[in-house]
mmCIF file of C-alpha atoms in Angstrom:
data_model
loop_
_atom_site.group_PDB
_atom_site.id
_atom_site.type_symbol
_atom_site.label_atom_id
_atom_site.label_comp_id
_atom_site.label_asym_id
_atom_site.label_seq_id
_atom_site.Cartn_x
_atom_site.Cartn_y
_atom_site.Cartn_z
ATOM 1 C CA UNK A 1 -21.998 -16.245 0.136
ATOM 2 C CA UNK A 2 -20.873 -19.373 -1.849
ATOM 3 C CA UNK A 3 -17.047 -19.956 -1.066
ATOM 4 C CA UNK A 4 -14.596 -22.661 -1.419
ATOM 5 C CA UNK A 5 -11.340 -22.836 -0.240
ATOM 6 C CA UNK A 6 -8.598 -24.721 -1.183
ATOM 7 C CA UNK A 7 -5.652 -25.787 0.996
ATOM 8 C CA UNK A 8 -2.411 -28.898 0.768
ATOM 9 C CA UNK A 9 -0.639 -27.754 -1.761
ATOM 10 C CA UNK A 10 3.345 -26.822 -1.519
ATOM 11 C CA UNK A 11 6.850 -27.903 -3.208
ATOM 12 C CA UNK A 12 7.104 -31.857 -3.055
ATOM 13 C CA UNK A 13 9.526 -33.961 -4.838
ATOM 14 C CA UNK A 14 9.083 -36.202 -7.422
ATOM 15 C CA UNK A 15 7.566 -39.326 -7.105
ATOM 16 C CA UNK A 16 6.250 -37.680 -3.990
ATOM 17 C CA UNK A 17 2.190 -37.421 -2.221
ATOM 18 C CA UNK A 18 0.462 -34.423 -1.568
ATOM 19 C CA UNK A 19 -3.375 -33.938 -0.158
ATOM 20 C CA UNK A 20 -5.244 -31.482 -1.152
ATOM 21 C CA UNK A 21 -8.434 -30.591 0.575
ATOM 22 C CA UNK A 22 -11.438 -27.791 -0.470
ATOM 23 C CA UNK A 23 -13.969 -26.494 2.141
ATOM 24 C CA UNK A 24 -17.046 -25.248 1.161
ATOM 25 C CA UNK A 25 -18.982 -22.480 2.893
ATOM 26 C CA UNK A 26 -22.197 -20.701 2.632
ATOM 27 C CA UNK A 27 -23.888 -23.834 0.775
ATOM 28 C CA UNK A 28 -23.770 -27.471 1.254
ATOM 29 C CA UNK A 29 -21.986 -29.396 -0.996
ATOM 30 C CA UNK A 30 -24.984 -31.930 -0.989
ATOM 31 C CA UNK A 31 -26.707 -31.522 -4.151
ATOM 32 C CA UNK A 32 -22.938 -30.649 -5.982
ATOM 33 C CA UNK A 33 -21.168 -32.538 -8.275
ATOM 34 C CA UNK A 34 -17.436 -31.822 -7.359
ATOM 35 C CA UNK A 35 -14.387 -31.270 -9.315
ATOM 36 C CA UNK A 36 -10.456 -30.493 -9.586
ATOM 37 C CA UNK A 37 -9.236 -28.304 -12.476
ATOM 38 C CA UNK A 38 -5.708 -27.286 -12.689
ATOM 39 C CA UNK A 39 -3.671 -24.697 -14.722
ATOM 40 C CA UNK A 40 -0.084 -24.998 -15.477
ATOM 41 C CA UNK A 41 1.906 -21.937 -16.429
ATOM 42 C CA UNK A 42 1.339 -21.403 -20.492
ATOM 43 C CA UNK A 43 -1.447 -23.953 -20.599
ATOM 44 C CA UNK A 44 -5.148 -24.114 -20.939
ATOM 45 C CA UNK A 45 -6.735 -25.079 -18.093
ATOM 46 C CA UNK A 46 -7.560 -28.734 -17.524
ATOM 47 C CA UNK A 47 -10.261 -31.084 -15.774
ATOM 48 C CA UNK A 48 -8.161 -33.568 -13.058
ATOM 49 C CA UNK A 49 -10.816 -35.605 -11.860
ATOM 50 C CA UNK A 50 -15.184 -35.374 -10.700
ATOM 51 C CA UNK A 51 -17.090 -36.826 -8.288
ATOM 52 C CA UNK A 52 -20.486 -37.301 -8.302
ATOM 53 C CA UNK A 53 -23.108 -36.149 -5.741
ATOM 54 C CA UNK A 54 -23.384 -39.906 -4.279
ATOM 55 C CA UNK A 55 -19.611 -40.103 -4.263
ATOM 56 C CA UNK A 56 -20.098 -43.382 -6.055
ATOM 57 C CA UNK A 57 -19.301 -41.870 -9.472
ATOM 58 C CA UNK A 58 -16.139 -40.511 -10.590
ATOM 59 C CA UNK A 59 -13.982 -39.517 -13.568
ATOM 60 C CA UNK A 60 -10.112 -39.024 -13.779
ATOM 61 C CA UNK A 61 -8.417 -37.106 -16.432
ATOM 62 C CA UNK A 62 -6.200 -40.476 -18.156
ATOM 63 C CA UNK A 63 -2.753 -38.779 -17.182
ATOM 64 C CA UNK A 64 -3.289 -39.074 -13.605
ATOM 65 C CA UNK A 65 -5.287 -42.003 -13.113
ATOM 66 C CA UNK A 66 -3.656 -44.579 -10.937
ATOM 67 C CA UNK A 67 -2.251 -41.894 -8.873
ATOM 68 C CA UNK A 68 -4.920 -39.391 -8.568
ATOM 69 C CA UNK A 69 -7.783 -40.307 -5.934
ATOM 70 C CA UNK A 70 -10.558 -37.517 -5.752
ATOM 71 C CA UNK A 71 -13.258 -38.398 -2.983
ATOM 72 C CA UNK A 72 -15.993 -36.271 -0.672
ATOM 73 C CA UNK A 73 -17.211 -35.713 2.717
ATOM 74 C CA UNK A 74 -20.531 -34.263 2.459
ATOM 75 C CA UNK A 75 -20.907 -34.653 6.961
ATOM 76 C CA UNK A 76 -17.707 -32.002 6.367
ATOM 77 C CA UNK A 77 -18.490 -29.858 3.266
ATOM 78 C CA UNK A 78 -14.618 -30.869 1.825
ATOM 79 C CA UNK A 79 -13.503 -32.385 -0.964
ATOM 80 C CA UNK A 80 -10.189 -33.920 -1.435
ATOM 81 C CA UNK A 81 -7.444 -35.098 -4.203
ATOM 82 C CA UNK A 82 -5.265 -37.315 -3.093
ATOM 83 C CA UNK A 83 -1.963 -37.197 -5.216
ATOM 84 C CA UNK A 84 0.743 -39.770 -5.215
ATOM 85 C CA UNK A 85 4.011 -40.499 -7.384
ATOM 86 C CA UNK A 86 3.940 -36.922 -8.381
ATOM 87 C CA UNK A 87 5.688 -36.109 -11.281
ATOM 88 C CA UNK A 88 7.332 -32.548 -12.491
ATOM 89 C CA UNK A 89 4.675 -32.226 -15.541
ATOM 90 C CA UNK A 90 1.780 -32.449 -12.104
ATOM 91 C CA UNK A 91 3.141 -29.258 -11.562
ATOM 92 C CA UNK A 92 0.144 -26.326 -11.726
ATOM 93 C CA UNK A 93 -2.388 -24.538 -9.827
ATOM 94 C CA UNK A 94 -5.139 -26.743 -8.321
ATOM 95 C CA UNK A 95 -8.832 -25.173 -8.408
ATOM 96 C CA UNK A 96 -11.697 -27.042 -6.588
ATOM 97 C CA UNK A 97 -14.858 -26.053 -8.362
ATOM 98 C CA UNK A 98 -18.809 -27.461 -7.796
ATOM 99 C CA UNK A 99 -21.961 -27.624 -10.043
ATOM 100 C CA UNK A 100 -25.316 -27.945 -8.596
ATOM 101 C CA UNK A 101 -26.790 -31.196 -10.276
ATOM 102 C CA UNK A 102 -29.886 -33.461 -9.649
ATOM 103 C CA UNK A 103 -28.006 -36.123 -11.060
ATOM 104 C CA UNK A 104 -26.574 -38.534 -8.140
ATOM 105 C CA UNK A 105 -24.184 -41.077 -9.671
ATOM 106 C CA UNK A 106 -22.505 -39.375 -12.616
ATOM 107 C CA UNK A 107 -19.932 -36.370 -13.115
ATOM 108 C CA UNK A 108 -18.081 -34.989 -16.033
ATOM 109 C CA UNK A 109 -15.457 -32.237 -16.259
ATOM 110 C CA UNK A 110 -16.969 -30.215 -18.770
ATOM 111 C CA UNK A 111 -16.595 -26.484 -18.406
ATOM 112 C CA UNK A 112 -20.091 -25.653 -16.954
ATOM 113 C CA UNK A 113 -18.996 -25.529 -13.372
ATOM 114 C CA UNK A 114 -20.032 -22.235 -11.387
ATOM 115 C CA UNK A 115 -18.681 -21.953 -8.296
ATOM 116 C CA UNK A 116 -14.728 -21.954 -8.031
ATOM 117 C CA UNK A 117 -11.812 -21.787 -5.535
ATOM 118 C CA UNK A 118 -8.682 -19.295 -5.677
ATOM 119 C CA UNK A 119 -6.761 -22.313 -6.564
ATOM 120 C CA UNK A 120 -3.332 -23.674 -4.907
ATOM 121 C CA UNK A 121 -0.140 -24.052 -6.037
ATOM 122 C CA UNK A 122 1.786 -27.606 -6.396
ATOM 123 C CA UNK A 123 4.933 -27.662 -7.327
ATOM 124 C CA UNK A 124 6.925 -30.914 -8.252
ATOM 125 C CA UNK A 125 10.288 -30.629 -8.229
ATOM 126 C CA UNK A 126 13.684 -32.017 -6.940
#
């Protein structure tokens, strides 16, 4: 059974880091292109940031980049967002989510992903 799992987030104050780490099971994350979504209360939900099977391709949602750092570990099944300078409006549910692909070096955040987390809450406040 395909799984992910999604785990770091918590109550941080602004201007604050958080990690947040998703581990796959069931399926290796190999021949996935990887992504973070997240969903704040009373909005649609939104693509944060990709990363490509190789690892060497990304894409970052404009409102985070420079503080949002998505990257992979394919010798651990887990994928990762690295948050800093957090700000209140960061404030959502996370969901990890992977795409099989047989493309190596490019991601997007279009909604065609098939295999989501339960999500985790970050909350940015002081």
């Amino acid at each position: 059974q395909l799984q992910l799992v999604e785990s770091g987030g918590g109550l941080v104050q602004p201007g604050g880091s958080l990690r947040l780490s998703c581990a796959a099971s069931g399926f290796t994350l190999d021949y996935y292109d990887l992504g973070w979504f997240r969903q704040a209360p009373g909005k649609e939900r939104e693509g944060v940031s990709c990363i490509s099977r190789s690892g060497r391709g990304t894409n970052t949602v404009d409102s985070v980049k420079g503080r949002f750092t998505i990257s992979r570990d394919n010798a651990k099944n887990t994928v990762y967002l690295q948050m800093n300078s957090l700000k209140p409006e960061d404030t959502a549910v996370y969901y990890c989510a992977a795409r099989s692909t047989m493309f190596l070096n490019v991601c997007d955040m279009k909604n065609s992903y098939a295999n989501w987390g339960q999500g985790t809450q970050v909350t940015v406040s002081s």
